[in-house]
Amino acid sequence: MSDNDGKKTLGVGGGGPRSGSVKQSFSHGRTKNVVVETKRKRVVKPAAGAGSGKPGGSLPGGSGGKRPAGISDAEMERRLRALQAAKAREVEETAQRAAEEKARTEERDRLRAEKEQKEREQREAEERMRAKVEEEARKKADAAAAKKAEAVAAAAPTPKEEAGAARSSGAKPAGTGGPAAAPGAPQMRKAEREREERGRSARGRDDNARRSGKLTLNQALGGEGGRQKSMAAMKRKQERARQKAMGTQSREKVVRDVQLPEAITVAELANRMAERVADVVKSLMQSGIMVTQNQSIDADTAEVIIEEFGHRVTRVSAGDVEDVIRTAEDKPEDLKSRPPVITIMGHVDHGKTSLLDRIRQTSVTSGEAGGITQHIGAYQVTTKDGAVLTFLDTPGHAAFTSMRSRGAHVTDIVVLVVAADDAVMPQTIEAISHAKAAGVPMIVAINKVDKHSANPTKVRTDLLQHEVVVEQMSGEVQDVEVSAHTGQGLDELLEAIALQAELLELHANPDRNAEGAVIEAQLDVGRGPVATVLVQNGTLKQGDIFVVGEQYGKVRALQNDKGERVKEAGPSVPVEVLGLNGTPEAGDVLNVVETEAQAREIAEYRAHIAKEKRAAVGAATTLEQLMKKAKDDKNVSELPVVVKADVQGSAEAIVQALEKVGNDEVRVRVIHYGVGAITETDIGLAEASGCPVIGFNVRANAPARNAANQKGVEIRYYSVIYDLVDDVKAAASGLLSNEIRENFIGYASIKEVFKVSNVGKVAGCLVTEGVARRSAGVRLLRDNVVVHEGTLKTLKRFKDEVPEVQSGQECGMAFENYEDIRPGDVIEIFEREEIERSL
């Protein structure tokens, strides 16, 4: 059998010698080497699949050797095709990577070319601008030279004058070849030569500038040229040259008036002097003061520096920031009449709010807890005659004394309401005192005259004791009998108020910045801090910037007592103001300022002063004060509480009422009070202090309730101030130590002393008075002096232990831990009982 018999040739990829082929021959069941033909050379490789380690042909997956048994020709052909496909994919990926690299290179070249083109255009534009400036400068120089030449020519003699001069002197005229030339001719020729030279130099500069605009490779690599001067720098240089040529002097230094407070930072001092900060710091360092621009220096040092720089000093104080709200007096022609402000005062439950309710034809008390007014309300009422009256309704409870006093300070007329069936009460007397202190007229309204038990005459008589003499008692104070229930006497009351207002001649200037007083303030959930303001002077408009106490803001909205939005509020008009940055105190004064910066500065100054006052009140400065404070804190038990109320006035009044609860042993300490709902922060503070949270007409939000349940903090809600004060007083009473009271129950005299084994000394006694009890306390008296106080260890009657021994009987007594007993001593027997105390 020949070698060619049974040979099998596989051609892959066209089989041509240039395109490459893979051939495999099989002879006598043995695999020969694979011949791979490529474009350049012919390489003999082991057959794919070889690698079994056996000698002979190579197979796919092997390392050389015979084809493993069980590999068919079809499997062998499939493996070879897979190998060829992998090689083809590798070739394609290589070609694709080469194409991508080429595309990236082209993109980089294009971006570089664009950047160079842009830079080139920018340089050309700058060169053109520079050439234009130089051309303008050259033209100006030429014009100046021409003017100078014309002046020289005008000063030179004319040709006729030259000829005359030559004839007179015997010389030839210029240009005739004479020995002497006219003096003006050389100057003219010299000016022409200078003009030609300037033209040539200008042309040369233009050529050089045009050439310098071209960037060569050597210039780019060598770094020649560098940073070019800007147009502004060139203009400044030309301006300096022009001023130098004209001989102008520098400007004189501006002397400023520098306002100097008690302390000022170096940077602020330099700013007020309009000097460089570095110069001020340098001057301070030369004086031996090493500071930076953010450090503060005192006024004396700053004054020395200001004078050194040549400025004038104006000393100011920190309180001068409030000068912007101190306005001048109003002119008489600017004043206009305003409605009177009437405050309703009197004892609790004498019908103040009901009387005002009848006047307004509304129902106010129905919205108050228990029918008692807890807040100050401000209302405006128009009478049948068209007169406008502004009423302030103040609470009548004793805890609201401060709120009533604020109402009296902003009012024009006080209406004192006294119940005809109750006469003058303690808070009626307080109201009289507030009205007299404020210096305002008073009108007495005797209410509840429709009742059977009413006695108006008794009311008038009781008022005499407090120096209030009504008209019916030949006095000057008007009195009107009214009934809030039936409406009796209301018209007479309004007439009396109108008459009193006419006598007062109330005027205000509505055409100025508003000034008013805060009647009430609260933190509304949806609207934020809200203040009820009674405008006293000027007109408060929407958009005004104001400062009130330690707070400031901008009027976002105004709302009158009927709940209607208004754009402005004039004198004696109560409105709710929205737009504050915080809740002010009831009684704070509202002032409108020009800018928000002024308002912020004034508010920060007032807050700083208030903080210093609070710190000064709570600080103990001397050693005696420190020792006294430490002793008081040790001996006094405190009940801490956290108070949250719906309005500022109520919160203040509650705090004042709670501070009055207590004595030398127990006191209530309000660690925090505020306006608004009880929050999680309040619960955290109460937990840290171990105290309850008291809410007056407010409730805790959901996170606060959850926190209170987790931390075990008690929240107590109240709507009537009586209940709140009573509960706190009862809780504070629990901190009082019980009173120990001794009751003497008997006496016994010692007749003899015996020694008993395992017991010690035993006194044989006779109970002379009362009874001797085993559980009672005893004192041993020797010559009426107490030598021991303790308890009994044993009490026996004969040999038996007994609980007590009656008077006239004998017994045996032994003291606990004491044996120094003698015949003739007297034993005093007593019992202690604890009595609970209350405030």
PDB file of C-alpha atoms in Angstrom, residues 636-746:
ATOM      1  CA  VAL A 636     -33.969  74.420 100.797  1.00  0.00           C
ATOM      2  CA  SER A 637     -35.742  71.719  98.822  1.00  0.00           C
ATOM      3  CA  GLU A 638     -36.672  72.613  95.277  1.00  0.00           C
ATOM      4  CA  LEU A 639     -39.474  71.447  93.017  1.00  0.00           C
ATOM      5  CA  PRO A 640     -38.304  72.015  89.440  1.00  0.00           C
ATOM      6  CA  VAL A 641     -40.928  72.379  86.688  1.00  0.00           C
ATOM      7  CA  VAL A 642     -41.012  73.114  82.965  1.00  0.00           C
ATOM      8  CA  VAL A 643     -43.862  75.437  81.901  1.00  0.00           C
ATOM      9  CA  LYS A 644     -45.254  75.843  78.385  1.00  0.00           C
ATOM     10  CA  ALA A 645     -48.185  78.183  77.716  1.00  0.00           C
ATOM     11  CA  ASP A 646     -50.123  79.339  74.680  1.00  0.00           C
ATOM     12  CA  VAL A 647     -49.255  83.044  74.984  1.00  0.00           C
ATOM     13  CA  GLN A 648     -46.363  84.997  76.470  1.00  0.00           C
ATOM     14  CA  GLY A 649     -48.433  86.915  79.018  1.00  0.00           C
ATOM     15  CA  SER A 650     -49.888  83.746  80.520  1.00  0.00           C
ATOM     16  CA  ALA A 651     -46.453  82.124  80.722  1.00  0.00           C
ATOM     17  CA  GLU A 652     -45.069  85.138  82.590  1.00  0.00           C
ATOM     18  CA  ALA A 653     -48.005  85.227  84.975  1.00  0.00           C
ATOM     19  CA  ILE A 654     -47.730  81.490  85.718  1.00  0.00           C
ATOM     20  CA  VAL A 655     -44.025  81.808  86.455  1.00  0.00           C
ATOM     21  CA  GLN A 656     -44.651  84.726  88.803  1.00  0.00           C
ATOM     22  CA  ALA A 657     -47.387  82.798  90.589  1.00  0.00           C
ATOM     23  CA  LEU A 658     -45.217  79.694  90.992  1.00  0.00           C
ATOM     24  CA  GLU A 659     -42.268  81.677  92.308  1.00  0.00           C
ATOM     25  CA  LYS A 660     -44.468  82.877  95.163  1.00  0.00           C
ATOM     26  CA  VAL A 661     -45.226  79.276  96.183  1.00  0.00           C
ATOM     27  CA  GLY A 662     -42.950  78.069  98.961  1.00  0.00           C
ATOM     28  CA  ASN A 663     -41.255  79.098 102.191  1.00  0.00           C
ATOM     29  CA  ASP A 664     -37.817  78.869 103.794  1.00  0.00           C
ATOM     30  CA  GLU A 665     -37.711  75.099 103.317  1.00  0.00           C
ATOM     31  CA  VAL A 666     -39.384  74.495  99.940  1.00  0.00           C
ATOM     32  CA  ARG A 667     -39.548  76.528  96.774  1.00  0.00           C
ATOM     33  CA  VAL A 668     -40.667  76.011  93.185  1.00  0.00           C
ATOM     34  CA  ARG A 669     -38.022  76.584  90.522  1.00  0.00           C
ATOM     35  CA  VAL A 670     -39.121  77.090  86.918  1.00  0.00           C
ATOM     36  CA  ILE A 671     -36.120  75.817  84.964  1.00  0.00           C
ATOM     37  CA  HIS A 672     -37.649  76.745  81.603  1.00  0.00           C
ATOM     38  CA  TYR A 673     -40.788  78.387  80.310  1.00  0.00           C
ATOM     39  CA  GLY A 674     -41.863  79.212  76.797  1.00  0.00           C
ATOM     40  CA  VAL A 675     -44.683  79.642  74.326  1.00  0.00           C
ATOM     41  CA  GLY A 676     -46.032  76.960  72.014  1.00  0.00           C
ATOM     42  CA  ALA A 677     -46.616  73.224  71.990  1.00  0.00           C
ATOM     43  CA  ILE A 678     -44.639  70.862  74.228  1.00  0.00           C
ATOM     44  CA  THR A 679     -41.770  69.498  72.137  1.00  0.00           C
ATOM     45  CA  GLU A 680     -39.278  66.669  72.412  1.00  0.00           C
ATOM     46  CA  THR A 681     -36.665  69.154  73.631  1.00  0.00           C
ATOM     47  CA  ASP A 682     -38.857  70.046  76.627  1.00  0.00           C
ATOM     48  CA  ILE A 683     -39.198  66.346  77.459  1.00  0.00           C
ATOM     49  CA  GLY A 684     -35.423  65.902  77.300  1.00  0.00           C
ATOM     50  CA  LEU A 685     -34.902  68.867  79.626  1.00  0.00           C
ATOM     51  CA  ALA A 686     -37.514  67.564  82.064  1.00  0.00           C
ATOM     52  CA  GLU A 687     -35.911  64.104  82.073  1.00  0.00           C
ATOM     53  CA  ALA A 688     -32.457  65.539  82.777  1.00  0.00           C
ATOM     54  CA  SER A 689     -33.848  67.690  85.606  1.00  0.00           C
ATOM     55  CA  GLY A 690     -36.201  65.040  86.981  1.00  0.00           C
ATOM     56  CA  CYS A 691     -39.263  67.279  86.858  1.00  0.00           C
ATOM     57  CA  PRO A 692     -42.753  67.291  85.291  1.00  0.00           C
ATOM     58  CA  VAL A 693     -43.883  69.358  82.312  1.00  0.00           C
ATOM     59  CA  ILE A 694     -46.838  71.680  82.820  1.00  0.00           C
ATOM     60  CA  GLY A 695     -48.854  72.688  79.761  1.00  0.00           C
ATOM     61  CA  PHE A 696     -51.271  75.608  79.975  1.00  0.00           C
ATOM     62  CA  ASN A 697     -53.711  75.575  77.052  1.00  0.00           C
ATOM     63  CA  VAL A 698     -51.156  73.671  74.959  1.00  0.00           C
ATOM     64  CA  ARG A 699     -50.592  70.009  74.158  1.00  0.00           C
ATOM     65  CA  ALA A 700     -47.573  67.838  73.429  1.00  0.00           C
ATOM     66  CA  ASN A 701     -46.905  66.783  69.845  1.00  0.00           C
ATOM     67  CA  ALA A 702     -46.612  63.119  68.867  1.00  0.00           C
ATOM     68  CA  PRO A 703     -42.791  62.821  69.196  1.00  0.00           C
ATOM     69  CA  ALA A 704     -42.953  64.519  72.597  1.00  0.00           C
ATOM     70  CA  ARG A 705     -45.677  62.130  73.798  1.00  0.00           C
ATOM     71  CA  ASN A 706     -43.678  59.107  72.675  1.00  0.00           C
ATOM     72  CA  ALA A 707     -40.540  60.447  74.336  1.00  0.00           C
ATOM     73  CA  ALA A 708     -42.452  61.145  77.559  1.00  0.00           C
ATOM     74  CA  ASN A 709     -43.795  57.571  77.624  1.00  0.00           C
ATOM     75  CA  GLN A 710     -40.346  56.101  77.033  1.00  0.00           C
ATOM     76  CA  LYS A 711     -38.536  58.296  79.561  1.00  0.00           C
ATOM     77  CA  GLY A 712     -41.274  58.323  82.200  1.00  0.00           C
ATOM     78  CA  VAL A 713     -41.779  62.103  82.205  1.00  0.00           C
ATOM     79  CA  GLU A 714     -45.145  63.289  83.502  1.00  0.00           C
ATOM     80  CA  ILE A 715     -47.065  65.863  81.456  1.00  0.00           C
ATOM     81  CA  ARG A 716     -49.858  67.782  83.220  1.00  0.00           C
ATOM     82  CA  TYR A 717     -52.377  69.814  81.214  1.00  0.00           C
ATOM     83  CA  TYR A 718     -54.303  72.786  82.634  1.00  0.00           C
ATOM     84  CA  SER A 719     -56.721  75.335  81.273  1.00  0.00           C
ATOM     85  CA  VAL A 720     -57.462  77.293  84.495  1.00  0.00           C
ATOM     86  CA  ILE A 721     -54.660  78.901  86.413  1.00  0.00           C
ATOM     87  CA  TYR A 722     -56.295  78.195  89.807  1.00  0.00           C
ATOM     88  CA  ASP A 723     -55.920  74.437  89.307  1.00  0.00           C
ATOM     89  CA  LEU A 724     -52.336  74.758  88.116  1.00  0.00           C
ATOM     90  CA  VAL A 725     -51.171  76.767  91.128  1.00  0.00           C
ATOM     91  CA  ASP A 726     -53.055  74.557  93.579  1.00  0.00           C
ATOM     92  CA  ASP A 727     -51.568  71.346  92.165  1.00  0.00           C
ATOM     93  CA  VAL A 728     -48.041  72.725  92.205  1.00  0.00           C
ATOM     94  CA  LYS A 729     -48.568  73.947  95.758  1.00  0.00           C
ATOM     95  CA  ALA A 730     -49.720  70.479  96.795  1.00  0.00           C
ATOM     96  CA  ALA A 731     -46.713  68.882  95.098  1.00  0.00           C
ATOM     97  CA  ALA A 732     -44.353  71.320  96.824  1.00  0.00           C
ATOM     98  CA  SER A 733     -46.020  70.551 100.148  1.00  0.00           C
ATOM     99  CA  GLY A 734     -44.919  66.938  99.663  1.00  0.00           C
ATOM    100  CA  LEU A 735     -41.295  68.103  99.858  1.00  0.00           C
ATOM    101  CA  LEU A 736     -41.841  69.561 103.314  1.00  0.00           C
ATOM    102  CA  SER A 737     -40.484  67.403 106.107  1.00  0.00           C
ATOM    103  CA  ASN A 738     -43.173  66.189 108.479  1.00  0.00           C
ATOM    104  CA  GLU A 739     -43.466  68.058 111.722  1.00  0.00           C
ATOM    105  CA  ILE A 740     -42.358  65.950 114.690  1.00  0.00           C
ATOM    106  CA  ARG A 741     -44.517  66.623 117.730  1.00  0.00           C
ATOM    107  CA  GLU A 742     -43.767  65.159 121.202  1.00  0.00           C
ATOM    108  CA  ASN A 743     -46.532  64.152 123.614  1.00  0.00           C
ATOM    109  CA  PHE A 744     -45.446  63.512 127.226  1.00  0.00           C
ATOM    110  CA  ILE A 745     -47.335  60.510 128.541  1.00  0.00           C
ATOM    111  CA  GLY A 746     -45.784  59.855 131.941  1.00  0.00           C
TER     112      GLY A 746
END
